[in-house]
JSON list of C-alpha atoms in Angstrom, two decimals:
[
{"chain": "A", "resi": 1, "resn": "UNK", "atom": "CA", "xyz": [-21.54, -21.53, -3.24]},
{"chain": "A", "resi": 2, "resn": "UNK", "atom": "CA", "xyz": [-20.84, -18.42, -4.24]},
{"chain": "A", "resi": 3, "resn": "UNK", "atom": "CA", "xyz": [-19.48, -15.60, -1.93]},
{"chain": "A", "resi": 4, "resn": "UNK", "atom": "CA", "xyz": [-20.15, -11.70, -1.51]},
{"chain": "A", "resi": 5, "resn": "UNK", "atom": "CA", "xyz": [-19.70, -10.43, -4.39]},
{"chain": "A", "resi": 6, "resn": "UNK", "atom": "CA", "xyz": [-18.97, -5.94, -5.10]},
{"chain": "A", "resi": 7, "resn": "UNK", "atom": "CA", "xyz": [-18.75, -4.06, -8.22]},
{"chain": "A", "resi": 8, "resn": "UNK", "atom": "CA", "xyz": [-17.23, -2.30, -9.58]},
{"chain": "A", "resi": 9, "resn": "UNK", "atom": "CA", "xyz": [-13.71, -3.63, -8.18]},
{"chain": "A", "resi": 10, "resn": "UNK", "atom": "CA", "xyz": [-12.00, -0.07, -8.73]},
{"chain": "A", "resi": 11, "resn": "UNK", "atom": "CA", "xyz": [-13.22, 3.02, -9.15]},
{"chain": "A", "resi": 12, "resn": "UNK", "atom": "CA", "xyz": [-11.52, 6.67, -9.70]},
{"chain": "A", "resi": 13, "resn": "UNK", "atom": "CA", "xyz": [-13.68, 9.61, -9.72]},
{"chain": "A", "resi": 14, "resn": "UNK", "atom": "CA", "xyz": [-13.34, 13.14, -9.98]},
{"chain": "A", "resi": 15, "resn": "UNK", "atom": "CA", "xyz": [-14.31, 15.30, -6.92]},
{"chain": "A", "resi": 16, "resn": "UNK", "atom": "CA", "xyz": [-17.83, 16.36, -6.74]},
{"chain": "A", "resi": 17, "resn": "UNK", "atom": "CA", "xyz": [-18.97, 13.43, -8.63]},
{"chain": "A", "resi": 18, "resn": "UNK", "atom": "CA", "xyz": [-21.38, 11.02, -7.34]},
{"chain": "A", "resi": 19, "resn": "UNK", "atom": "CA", "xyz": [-20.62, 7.25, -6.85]},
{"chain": "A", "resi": 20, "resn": "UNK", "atom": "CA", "xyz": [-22.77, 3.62, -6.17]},
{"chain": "A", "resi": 21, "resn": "UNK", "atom": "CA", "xyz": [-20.96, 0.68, -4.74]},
{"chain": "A", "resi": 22, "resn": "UNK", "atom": "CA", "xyz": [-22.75, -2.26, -5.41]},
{"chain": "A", "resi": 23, "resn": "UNK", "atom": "CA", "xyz": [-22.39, -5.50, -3.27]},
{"chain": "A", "resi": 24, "resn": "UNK", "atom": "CA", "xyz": [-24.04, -8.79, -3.52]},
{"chain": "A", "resi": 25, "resn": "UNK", "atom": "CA", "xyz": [-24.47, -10.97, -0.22]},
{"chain": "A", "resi": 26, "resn": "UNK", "atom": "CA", "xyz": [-24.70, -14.45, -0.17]},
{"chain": "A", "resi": 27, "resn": "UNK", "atom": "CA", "xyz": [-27.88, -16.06, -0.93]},
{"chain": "A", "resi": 28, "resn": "UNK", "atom": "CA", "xyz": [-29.85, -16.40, 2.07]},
{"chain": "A", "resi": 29, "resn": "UNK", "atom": "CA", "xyz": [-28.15, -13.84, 4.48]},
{"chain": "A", "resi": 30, "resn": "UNK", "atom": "CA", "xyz": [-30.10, -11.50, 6.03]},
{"chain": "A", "resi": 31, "resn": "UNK", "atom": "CA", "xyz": [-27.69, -9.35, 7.73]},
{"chain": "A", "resi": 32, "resn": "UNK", "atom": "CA", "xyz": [-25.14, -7.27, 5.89]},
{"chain": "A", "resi": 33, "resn": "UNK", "atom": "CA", "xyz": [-22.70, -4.71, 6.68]},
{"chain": "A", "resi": 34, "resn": "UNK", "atom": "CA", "xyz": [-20.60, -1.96, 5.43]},
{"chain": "A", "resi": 35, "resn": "UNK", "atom": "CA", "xyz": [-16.94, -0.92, 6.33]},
{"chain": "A", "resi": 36, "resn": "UNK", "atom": "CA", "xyz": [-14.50, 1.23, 4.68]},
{"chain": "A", "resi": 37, "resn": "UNK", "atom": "CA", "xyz": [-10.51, 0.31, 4.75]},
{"chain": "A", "resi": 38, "resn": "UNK", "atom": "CA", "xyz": [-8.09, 3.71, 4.93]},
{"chain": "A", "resi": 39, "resn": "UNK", "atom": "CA", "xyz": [-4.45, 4.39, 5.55]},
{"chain": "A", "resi": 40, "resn": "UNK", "atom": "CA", "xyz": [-5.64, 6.71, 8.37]},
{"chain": "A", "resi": 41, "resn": "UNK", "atom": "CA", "xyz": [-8.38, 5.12, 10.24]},
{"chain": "A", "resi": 42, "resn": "UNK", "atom": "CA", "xyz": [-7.87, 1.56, 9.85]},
{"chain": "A", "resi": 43, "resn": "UNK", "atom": "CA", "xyz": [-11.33, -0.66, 9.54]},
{"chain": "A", "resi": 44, "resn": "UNK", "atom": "CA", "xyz": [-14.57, 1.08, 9.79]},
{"chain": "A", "resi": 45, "resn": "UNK", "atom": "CA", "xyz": [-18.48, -0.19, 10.45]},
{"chain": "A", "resi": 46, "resn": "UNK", "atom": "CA", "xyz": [-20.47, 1.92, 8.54]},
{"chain": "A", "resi": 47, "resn": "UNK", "atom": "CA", "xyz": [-23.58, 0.93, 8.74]},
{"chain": "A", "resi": 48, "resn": "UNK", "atom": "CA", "xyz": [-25.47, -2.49, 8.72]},
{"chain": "A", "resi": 49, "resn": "UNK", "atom": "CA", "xyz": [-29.15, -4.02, 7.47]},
{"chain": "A", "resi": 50, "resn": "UNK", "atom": "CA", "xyz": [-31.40, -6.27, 8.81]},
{"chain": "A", "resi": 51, "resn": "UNK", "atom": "CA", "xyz": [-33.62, -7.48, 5.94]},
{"chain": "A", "resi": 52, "resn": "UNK", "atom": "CA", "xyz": [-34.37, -3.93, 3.71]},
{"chain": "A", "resi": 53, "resn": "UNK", "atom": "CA", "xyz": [-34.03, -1.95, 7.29]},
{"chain": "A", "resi": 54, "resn": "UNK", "atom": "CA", "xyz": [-30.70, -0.05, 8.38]},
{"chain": "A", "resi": 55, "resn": "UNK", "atom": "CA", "xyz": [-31.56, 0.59, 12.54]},
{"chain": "A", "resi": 56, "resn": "UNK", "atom": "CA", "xyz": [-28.90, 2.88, 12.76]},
{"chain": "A", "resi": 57, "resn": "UNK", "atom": "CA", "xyz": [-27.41, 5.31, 10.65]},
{"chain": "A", "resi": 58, "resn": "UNK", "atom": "CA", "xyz": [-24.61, 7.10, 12.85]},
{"chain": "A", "resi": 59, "resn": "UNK", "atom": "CA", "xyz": [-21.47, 5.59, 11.72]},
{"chain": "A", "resi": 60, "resn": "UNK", "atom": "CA", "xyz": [-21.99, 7.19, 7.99]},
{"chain": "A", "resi": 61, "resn": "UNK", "atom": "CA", "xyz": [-19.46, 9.10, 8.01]},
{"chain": "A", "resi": 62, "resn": "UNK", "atom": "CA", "xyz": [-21.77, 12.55, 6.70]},
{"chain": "A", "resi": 63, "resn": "UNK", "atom": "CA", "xyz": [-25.02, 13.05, 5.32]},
{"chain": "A", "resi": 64, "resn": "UNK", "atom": "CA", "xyz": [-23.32, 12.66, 1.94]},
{"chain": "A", "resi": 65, "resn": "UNK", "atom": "CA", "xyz": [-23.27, 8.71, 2.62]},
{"chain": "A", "resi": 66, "resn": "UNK", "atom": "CA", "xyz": [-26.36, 6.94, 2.05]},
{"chain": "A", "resi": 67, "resn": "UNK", "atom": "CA", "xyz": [-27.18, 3.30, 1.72]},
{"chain": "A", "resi": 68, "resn": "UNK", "atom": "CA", "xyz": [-29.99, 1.04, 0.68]},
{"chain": "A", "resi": 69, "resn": "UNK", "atom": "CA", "xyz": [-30.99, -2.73, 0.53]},
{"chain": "A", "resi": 70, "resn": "UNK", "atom": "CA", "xyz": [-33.68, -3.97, -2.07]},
{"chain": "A", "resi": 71, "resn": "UNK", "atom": "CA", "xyz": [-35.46, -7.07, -1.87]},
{"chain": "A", "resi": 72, "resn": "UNK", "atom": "CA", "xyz": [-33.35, -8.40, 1.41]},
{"chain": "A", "resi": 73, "resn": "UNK", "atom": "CA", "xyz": [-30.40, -8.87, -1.39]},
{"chain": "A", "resi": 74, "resn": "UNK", "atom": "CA", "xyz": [-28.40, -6.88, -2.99]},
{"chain": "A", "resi": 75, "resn": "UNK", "atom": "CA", "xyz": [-27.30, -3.27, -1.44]},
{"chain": "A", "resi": 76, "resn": "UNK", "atom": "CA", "xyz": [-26.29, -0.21, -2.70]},
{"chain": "A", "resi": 77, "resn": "UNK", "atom": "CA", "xyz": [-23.75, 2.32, -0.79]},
{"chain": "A", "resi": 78, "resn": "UNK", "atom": "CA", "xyz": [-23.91, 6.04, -2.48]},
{"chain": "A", "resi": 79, "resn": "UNK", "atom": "CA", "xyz": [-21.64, 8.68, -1.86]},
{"chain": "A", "resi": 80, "resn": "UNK", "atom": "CA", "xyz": [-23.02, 11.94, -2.92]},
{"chain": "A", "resi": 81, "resn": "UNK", "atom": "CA", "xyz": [-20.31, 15.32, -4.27]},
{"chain": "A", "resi": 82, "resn": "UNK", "atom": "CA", "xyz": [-16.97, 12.69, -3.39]},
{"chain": "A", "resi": 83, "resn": "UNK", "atom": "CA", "xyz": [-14.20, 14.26, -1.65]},
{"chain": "A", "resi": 84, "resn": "UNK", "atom": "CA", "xyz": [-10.45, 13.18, -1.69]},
{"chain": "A", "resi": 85, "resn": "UNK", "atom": "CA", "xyz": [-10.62, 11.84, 1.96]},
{"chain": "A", "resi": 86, "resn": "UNK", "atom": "CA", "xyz": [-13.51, 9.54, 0.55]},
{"chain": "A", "resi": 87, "resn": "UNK", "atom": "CA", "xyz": [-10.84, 7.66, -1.25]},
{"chain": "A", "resi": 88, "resn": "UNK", "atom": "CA", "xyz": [-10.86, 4.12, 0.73]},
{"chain": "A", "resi": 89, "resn": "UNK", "atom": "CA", "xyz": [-11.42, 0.13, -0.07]},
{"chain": "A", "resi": 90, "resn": "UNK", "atom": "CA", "xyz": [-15.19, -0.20, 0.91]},
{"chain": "A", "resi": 91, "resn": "UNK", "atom": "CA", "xyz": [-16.13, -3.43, 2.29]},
{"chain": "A", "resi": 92, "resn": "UNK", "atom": "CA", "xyz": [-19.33, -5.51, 2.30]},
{"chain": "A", "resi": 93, "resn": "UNK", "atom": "CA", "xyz": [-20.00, -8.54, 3.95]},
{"chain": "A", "resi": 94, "resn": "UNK", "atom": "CA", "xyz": [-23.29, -10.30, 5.07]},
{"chain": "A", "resi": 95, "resn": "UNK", "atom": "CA", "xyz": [-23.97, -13.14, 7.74]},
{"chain": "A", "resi": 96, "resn": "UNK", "atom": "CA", "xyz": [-27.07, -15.45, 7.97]},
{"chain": "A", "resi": 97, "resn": "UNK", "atom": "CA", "xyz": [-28.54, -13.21, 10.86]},
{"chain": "A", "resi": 98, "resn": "UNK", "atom": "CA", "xyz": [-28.03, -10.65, 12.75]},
{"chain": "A", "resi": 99, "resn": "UNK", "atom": "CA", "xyz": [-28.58, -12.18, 16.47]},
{"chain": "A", "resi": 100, "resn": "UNK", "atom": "CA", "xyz": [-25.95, -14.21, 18.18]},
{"chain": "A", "resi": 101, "resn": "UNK", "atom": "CA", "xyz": [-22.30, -12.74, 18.90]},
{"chain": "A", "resi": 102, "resn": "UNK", "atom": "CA", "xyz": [-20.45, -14.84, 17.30]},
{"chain": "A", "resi": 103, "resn": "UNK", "atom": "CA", "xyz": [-22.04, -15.05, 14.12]},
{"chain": "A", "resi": 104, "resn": "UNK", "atom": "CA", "xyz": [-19.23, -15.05, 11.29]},
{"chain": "A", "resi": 105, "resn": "UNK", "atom": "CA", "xyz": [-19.04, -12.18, 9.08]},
{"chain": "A", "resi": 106, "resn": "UNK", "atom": "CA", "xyz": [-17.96, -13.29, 5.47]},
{"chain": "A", "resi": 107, "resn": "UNK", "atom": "CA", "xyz": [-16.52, -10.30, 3.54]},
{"chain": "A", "resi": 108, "resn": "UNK", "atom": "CA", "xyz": [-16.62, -9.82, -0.32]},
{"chain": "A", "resi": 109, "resn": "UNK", "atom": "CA", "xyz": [-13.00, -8.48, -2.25]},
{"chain": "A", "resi": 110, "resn": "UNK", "atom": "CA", "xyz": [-14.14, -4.71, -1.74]},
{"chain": "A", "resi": 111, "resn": "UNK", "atom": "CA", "xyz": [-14.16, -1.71, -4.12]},
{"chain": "A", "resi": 112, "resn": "UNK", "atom": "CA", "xyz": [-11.17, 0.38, -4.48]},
{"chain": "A", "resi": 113, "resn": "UNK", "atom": "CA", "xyz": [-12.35, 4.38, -4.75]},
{"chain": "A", "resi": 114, "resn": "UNK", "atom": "CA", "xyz": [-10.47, 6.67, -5.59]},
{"chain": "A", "resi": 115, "resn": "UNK", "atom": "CA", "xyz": [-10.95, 10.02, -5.73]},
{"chain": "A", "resi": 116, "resn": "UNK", "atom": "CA", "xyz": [-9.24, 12.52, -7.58]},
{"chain": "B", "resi": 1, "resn": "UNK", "atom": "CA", "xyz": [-16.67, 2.94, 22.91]},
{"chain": "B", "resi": 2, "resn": "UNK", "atom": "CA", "xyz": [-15.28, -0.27, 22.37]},
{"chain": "B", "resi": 3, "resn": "UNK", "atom": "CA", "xyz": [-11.95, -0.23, 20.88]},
{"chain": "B", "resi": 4, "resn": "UNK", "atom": "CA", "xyz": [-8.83, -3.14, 19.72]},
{"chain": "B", "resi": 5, "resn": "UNK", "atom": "CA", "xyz": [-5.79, -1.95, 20.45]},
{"chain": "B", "resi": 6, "resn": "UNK", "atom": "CA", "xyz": [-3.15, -5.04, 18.09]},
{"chain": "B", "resi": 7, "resn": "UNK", "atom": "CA", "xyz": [0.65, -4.67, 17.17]},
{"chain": "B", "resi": 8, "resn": "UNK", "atom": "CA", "xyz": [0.83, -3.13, 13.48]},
{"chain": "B", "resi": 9, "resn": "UNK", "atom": "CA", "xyz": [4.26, -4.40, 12.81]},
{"chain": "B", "resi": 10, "resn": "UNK", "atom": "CA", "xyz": [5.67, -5.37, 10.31]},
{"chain": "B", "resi": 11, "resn": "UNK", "atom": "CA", "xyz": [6.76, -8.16, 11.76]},
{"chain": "B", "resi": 12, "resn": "UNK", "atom": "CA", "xyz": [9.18, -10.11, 10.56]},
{"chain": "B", "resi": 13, "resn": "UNK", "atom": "CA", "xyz": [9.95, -13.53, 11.18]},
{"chain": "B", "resi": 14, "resn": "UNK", "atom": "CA", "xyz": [11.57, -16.34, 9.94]},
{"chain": "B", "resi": 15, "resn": "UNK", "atom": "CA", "xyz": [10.24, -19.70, 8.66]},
{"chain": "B", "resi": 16, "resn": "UNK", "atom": "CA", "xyz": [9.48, -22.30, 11.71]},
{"chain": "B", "resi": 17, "resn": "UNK", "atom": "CA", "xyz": [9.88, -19.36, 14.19]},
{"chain": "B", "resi": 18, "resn": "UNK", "atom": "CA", "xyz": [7.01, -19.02, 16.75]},
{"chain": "B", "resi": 19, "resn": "UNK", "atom": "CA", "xyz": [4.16, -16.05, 16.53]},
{"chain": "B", "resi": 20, "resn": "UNK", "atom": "CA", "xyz": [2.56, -14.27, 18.44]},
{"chain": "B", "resi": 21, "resn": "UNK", "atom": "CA", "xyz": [0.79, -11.12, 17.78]},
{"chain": "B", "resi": 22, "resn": "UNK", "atom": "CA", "xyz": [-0.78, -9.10, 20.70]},
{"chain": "B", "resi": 23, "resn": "UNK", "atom": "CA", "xyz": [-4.66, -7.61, 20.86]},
{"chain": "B", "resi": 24, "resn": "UNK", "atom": "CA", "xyz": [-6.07, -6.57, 23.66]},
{"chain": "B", "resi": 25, "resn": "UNK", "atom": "CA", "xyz": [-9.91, -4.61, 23.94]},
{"chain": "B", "resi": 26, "resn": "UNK", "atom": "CA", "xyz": [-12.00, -2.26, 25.79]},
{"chain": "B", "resi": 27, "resn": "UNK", "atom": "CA", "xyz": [-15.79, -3.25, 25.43]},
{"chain": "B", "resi": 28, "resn": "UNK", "atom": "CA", "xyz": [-18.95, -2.93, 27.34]},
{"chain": "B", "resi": 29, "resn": "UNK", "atom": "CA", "xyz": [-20.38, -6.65, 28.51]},
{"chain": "B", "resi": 30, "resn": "UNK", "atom": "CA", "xyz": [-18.88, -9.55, 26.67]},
{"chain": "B", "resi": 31, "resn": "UNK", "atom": "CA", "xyz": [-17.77, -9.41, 23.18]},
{"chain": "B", "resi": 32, "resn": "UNK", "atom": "CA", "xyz": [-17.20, -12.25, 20.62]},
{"chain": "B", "resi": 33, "resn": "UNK", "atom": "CA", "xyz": [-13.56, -11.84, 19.41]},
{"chain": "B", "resi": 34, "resn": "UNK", "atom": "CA", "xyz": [-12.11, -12.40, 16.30]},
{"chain": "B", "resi": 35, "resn": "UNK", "atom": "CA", "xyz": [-9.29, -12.85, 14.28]},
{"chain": "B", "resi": 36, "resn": "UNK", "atom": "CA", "xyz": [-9.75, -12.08, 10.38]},
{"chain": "B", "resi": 37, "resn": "UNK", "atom": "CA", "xyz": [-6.58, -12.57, 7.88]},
{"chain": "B", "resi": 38, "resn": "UNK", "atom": "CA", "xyz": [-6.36, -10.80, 4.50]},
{"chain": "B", "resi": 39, "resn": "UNK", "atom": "CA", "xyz": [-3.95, -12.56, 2.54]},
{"chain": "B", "resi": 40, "resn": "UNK", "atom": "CA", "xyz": [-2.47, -10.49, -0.35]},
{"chain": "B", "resi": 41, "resn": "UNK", "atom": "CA", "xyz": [-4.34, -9.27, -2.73]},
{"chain": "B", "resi": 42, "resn": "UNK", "atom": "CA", "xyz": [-7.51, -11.13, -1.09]},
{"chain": "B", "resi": 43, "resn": "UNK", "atom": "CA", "xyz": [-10.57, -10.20, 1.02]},
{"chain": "B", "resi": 44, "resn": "UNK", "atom": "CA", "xyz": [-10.42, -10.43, 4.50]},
{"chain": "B", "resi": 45, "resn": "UNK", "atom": "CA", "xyz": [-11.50, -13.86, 5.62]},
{"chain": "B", "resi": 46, "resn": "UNK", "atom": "CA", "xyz": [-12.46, -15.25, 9.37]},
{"chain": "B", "resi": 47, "resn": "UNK", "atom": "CA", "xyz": [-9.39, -16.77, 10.49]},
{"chain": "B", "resi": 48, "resn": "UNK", "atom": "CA", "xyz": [-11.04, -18.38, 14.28]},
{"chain": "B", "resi": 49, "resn": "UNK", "atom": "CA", "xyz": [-12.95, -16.80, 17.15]},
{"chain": "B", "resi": 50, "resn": "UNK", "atom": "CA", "xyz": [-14.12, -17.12, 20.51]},
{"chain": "B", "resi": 51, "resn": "UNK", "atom": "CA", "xyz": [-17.49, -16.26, 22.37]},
{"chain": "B", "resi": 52, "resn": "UNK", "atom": "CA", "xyz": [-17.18, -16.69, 25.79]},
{"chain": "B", "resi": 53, "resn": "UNK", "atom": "CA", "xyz": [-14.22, -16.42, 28.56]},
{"chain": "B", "resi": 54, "resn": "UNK", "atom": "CA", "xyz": [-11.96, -18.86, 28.51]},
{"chain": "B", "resi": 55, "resn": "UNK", "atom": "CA", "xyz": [-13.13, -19.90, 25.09]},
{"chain": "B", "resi": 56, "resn": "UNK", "atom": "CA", "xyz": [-9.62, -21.17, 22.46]},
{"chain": "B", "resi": 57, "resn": "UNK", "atom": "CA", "xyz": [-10.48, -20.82, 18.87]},
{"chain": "B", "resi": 58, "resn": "UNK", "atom": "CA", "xyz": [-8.21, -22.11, 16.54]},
{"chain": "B", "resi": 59, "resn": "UNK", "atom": "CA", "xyz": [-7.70, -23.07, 12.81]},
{"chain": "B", "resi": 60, "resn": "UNK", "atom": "CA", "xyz": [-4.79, -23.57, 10.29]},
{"chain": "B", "resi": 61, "resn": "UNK", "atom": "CA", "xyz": [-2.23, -23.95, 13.64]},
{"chain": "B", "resi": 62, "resn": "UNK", "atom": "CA", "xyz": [-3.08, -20.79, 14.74]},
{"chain": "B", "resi": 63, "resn": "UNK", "atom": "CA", "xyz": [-4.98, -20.27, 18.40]},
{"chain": "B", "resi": 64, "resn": "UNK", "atom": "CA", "xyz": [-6.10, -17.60, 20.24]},
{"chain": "B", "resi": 65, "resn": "UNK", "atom": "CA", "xyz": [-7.67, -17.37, 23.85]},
{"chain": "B", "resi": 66, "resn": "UNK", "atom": "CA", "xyz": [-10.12, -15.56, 25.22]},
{"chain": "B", "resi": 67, "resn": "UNK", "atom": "CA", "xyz": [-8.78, -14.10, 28.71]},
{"chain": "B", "resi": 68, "resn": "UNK", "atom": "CA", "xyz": [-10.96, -11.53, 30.52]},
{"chain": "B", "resi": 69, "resn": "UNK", "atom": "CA", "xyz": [-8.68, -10.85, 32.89]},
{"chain": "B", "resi": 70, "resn": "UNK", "atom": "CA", "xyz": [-6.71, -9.26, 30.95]},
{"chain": "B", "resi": 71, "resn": "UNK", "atom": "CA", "xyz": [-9.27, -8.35, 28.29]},
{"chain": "B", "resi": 72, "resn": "UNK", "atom": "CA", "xyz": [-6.64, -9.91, 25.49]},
{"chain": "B", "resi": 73, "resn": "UNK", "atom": "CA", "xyz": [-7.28, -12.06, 22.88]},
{"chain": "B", "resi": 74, "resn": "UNK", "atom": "CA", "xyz": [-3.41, -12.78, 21.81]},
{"chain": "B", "resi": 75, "resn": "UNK", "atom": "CA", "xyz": [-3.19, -14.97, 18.09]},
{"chain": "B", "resi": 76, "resn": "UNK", "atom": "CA", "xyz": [-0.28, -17.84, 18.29]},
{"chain": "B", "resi": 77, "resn": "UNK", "atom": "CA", "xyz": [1.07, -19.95, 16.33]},
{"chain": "B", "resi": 78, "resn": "UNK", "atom": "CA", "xyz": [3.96, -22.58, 16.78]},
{"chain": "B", "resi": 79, "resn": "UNK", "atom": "CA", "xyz": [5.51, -22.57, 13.61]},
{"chain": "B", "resi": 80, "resn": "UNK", "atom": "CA", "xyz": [5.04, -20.04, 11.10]},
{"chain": "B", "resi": 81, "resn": "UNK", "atom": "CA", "xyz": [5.38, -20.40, 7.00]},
{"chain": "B", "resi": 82, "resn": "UNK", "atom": "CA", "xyz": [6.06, -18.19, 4.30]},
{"chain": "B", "resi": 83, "resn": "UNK", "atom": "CA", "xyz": [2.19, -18.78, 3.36]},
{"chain": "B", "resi": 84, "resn": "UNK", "atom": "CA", "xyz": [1.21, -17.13, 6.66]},
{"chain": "B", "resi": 85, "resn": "UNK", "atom": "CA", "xyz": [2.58, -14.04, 5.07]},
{"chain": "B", "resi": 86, "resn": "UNK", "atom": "CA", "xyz": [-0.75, -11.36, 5.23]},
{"chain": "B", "resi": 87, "resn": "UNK", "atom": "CA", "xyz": [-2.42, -8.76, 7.26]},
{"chain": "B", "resi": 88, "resn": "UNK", "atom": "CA", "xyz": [-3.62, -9.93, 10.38]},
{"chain": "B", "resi": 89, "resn": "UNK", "atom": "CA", "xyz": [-6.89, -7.81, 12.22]},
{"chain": "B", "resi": 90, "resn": "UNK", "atom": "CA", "xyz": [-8.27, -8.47, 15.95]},
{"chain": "B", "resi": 91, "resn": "UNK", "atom": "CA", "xyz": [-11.72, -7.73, 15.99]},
{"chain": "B", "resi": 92, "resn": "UNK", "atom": "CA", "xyz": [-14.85, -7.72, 18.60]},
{"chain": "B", "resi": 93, "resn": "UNK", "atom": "CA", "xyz": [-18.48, -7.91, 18.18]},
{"chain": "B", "resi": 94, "resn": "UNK", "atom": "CA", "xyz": [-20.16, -6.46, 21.01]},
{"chain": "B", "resi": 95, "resn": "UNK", "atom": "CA", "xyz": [-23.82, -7.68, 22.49]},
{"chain": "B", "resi": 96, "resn": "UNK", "atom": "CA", "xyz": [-26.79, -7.28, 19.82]},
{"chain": "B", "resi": 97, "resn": "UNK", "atom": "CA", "xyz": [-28.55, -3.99, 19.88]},
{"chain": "B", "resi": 98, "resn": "UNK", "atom": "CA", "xyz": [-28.00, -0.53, 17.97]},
{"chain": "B", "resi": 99, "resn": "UNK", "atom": "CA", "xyz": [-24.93, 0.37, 16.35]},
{"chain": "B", "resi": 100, "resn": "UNK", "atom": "CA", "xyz": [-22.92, -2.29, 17.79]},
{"chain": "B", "resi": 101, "resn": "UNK", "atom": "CA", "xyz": [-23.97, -4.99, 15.19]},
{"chain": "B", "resi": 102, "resn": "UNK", "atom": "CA", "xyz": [-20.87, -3.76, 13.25]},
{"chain": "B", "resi": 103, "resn": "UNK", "atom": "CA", "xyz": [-17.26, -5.68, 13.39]},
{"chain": "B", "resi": 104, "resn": "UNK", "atom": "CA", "xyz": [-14.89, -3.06, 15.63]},
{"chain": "B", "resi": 105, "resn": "UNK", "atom": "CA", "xyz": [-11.20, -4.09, 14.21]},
{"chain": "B", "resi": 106, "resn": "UNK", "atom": "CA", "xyz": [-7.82, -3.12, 15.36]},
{"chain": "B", "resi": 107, "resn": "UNK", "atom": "CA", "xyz": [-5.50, -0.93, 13.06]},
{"chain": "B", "resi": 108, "resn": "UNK", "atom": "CA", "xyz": [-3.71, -5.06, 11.66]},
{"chain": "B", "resi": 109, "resn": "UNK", "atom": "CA", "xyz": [-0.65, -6.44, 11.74]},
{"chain": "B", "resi": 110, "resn": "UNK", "atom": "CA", "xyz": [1.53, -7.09, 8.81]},
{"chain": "B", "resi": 111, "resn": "UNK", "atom": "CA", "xyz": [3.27, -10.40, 9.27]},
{"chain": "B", "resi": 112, "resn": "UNK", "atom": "CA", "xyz": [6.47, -10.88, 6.88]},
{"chain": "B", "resi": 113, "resn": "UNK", "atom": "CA", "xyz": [7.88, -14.46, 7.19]},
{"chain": "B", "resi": 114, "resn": "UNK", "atom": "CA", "xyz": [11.09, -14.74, 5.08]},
{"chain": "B", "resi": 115, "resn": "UNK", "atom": "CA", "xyz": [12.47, -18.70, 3.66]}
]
């Protein structure tokens, strides 16, 4: 079947601007997640949903991060007024549920921002 | 917090030489560990893992052991080819509950195997 799926695949903005990652889990997962991939910092966890709920917001980087899941599908990351050190890969991925350690995390191809 | 600490290389190697790339952890209870692979120009992708002590995962000739002892979680394989050529991360999955739902990866090693 199909995989996770994120659009656009690249995107270059201008700072200030305001951008919407899109990512499409696979059918039937009800967890998914949210990382960002930089030169500096390596792999980040952003923030994850259960169903259409997000427990915990804390590892948004700022309150100009926000994120949203509709119908227990498809999720939307926003980044409000973009700075240059927003320029990362972002990263979705989804898993059938959320309990049990060693549940496997399947990642979609990312979206490239960049910020200028 | 829980943190990976992982070789970031490069590392280069030769075809048919013998691997082994170094992660070790700092968690809170017992973590899952992981190994994920992004291959160039692809999405990272669940190479094997392990849930419990003592636990080997392993896939594609690779393995990987889970030793609390010495909190490590080191990736192996016997004989490496030029198709093993990618970004490796070592990542841990801490027990359910808050923020820790999330995948914390090490910083990835870049593995170079020349013909």
């Amino acid at each position: 079947g199909a995989g996770v799926s994120q659009s656009p695949s690249n995107k270059v903005t201008e700072k200030g601007k305001d951008v919407e990652l899109r990512c499409d889990p696979i059918s039937g997962h009800t967890a998914l997640y949210w990382y960002r991939q930089s030169l500096g910092q390596g792999l980040e966890f952003l923030i994850y949903f259960q169903g259409n709920s997000a427990p915990d917001k804390s590892g948004l980087p700022s309150d100009r991060f926000s994120a949203e899941r509709t119908g227990g599908s498809v999720s939307t990351l926003t980044i409000q007024r973009t700075q240059q050190e927003d320029s990362a890969v972002y990263l979705c991925a989804s898993s059938l549920r959320l309990a049990g350690r060693g549940e496997t995390q399947y990642f979609g191809p990312g979206t490239r921002l960049l910020v200028l | 917090g829980d943190s990976v600490t992982q070789m970031e290389g490069p590392v280069t190697l030769s075809e048919e030489a013998f691997l082994t790339i170094n992660c070790t952890y700092t968690a809170t209870g017992y973590p899952s560990l992981f190994w994920y692979v992004q291959y160039p120009g692809e999405g990272l992708q669940l190479l094997l893992k392990a849930t419990k002590a003592d636990d080997k995962g392993s896939n594609k000739g690779f393995e990987a052991t889970y030793r609390k002892e010495t909190t490590s979680f080191h990736l192996e394989k016997g004989s490496v080819q030029v198709s093993d050529s990618a970004v490796y991360f070592c990542a841990l999955r801490g027990p359910s509950g808050g923020g820790a739902d999330g995948l914390t990866f090490g910083k990835g090693t870049h593995l170079i195997i020349q013909p």
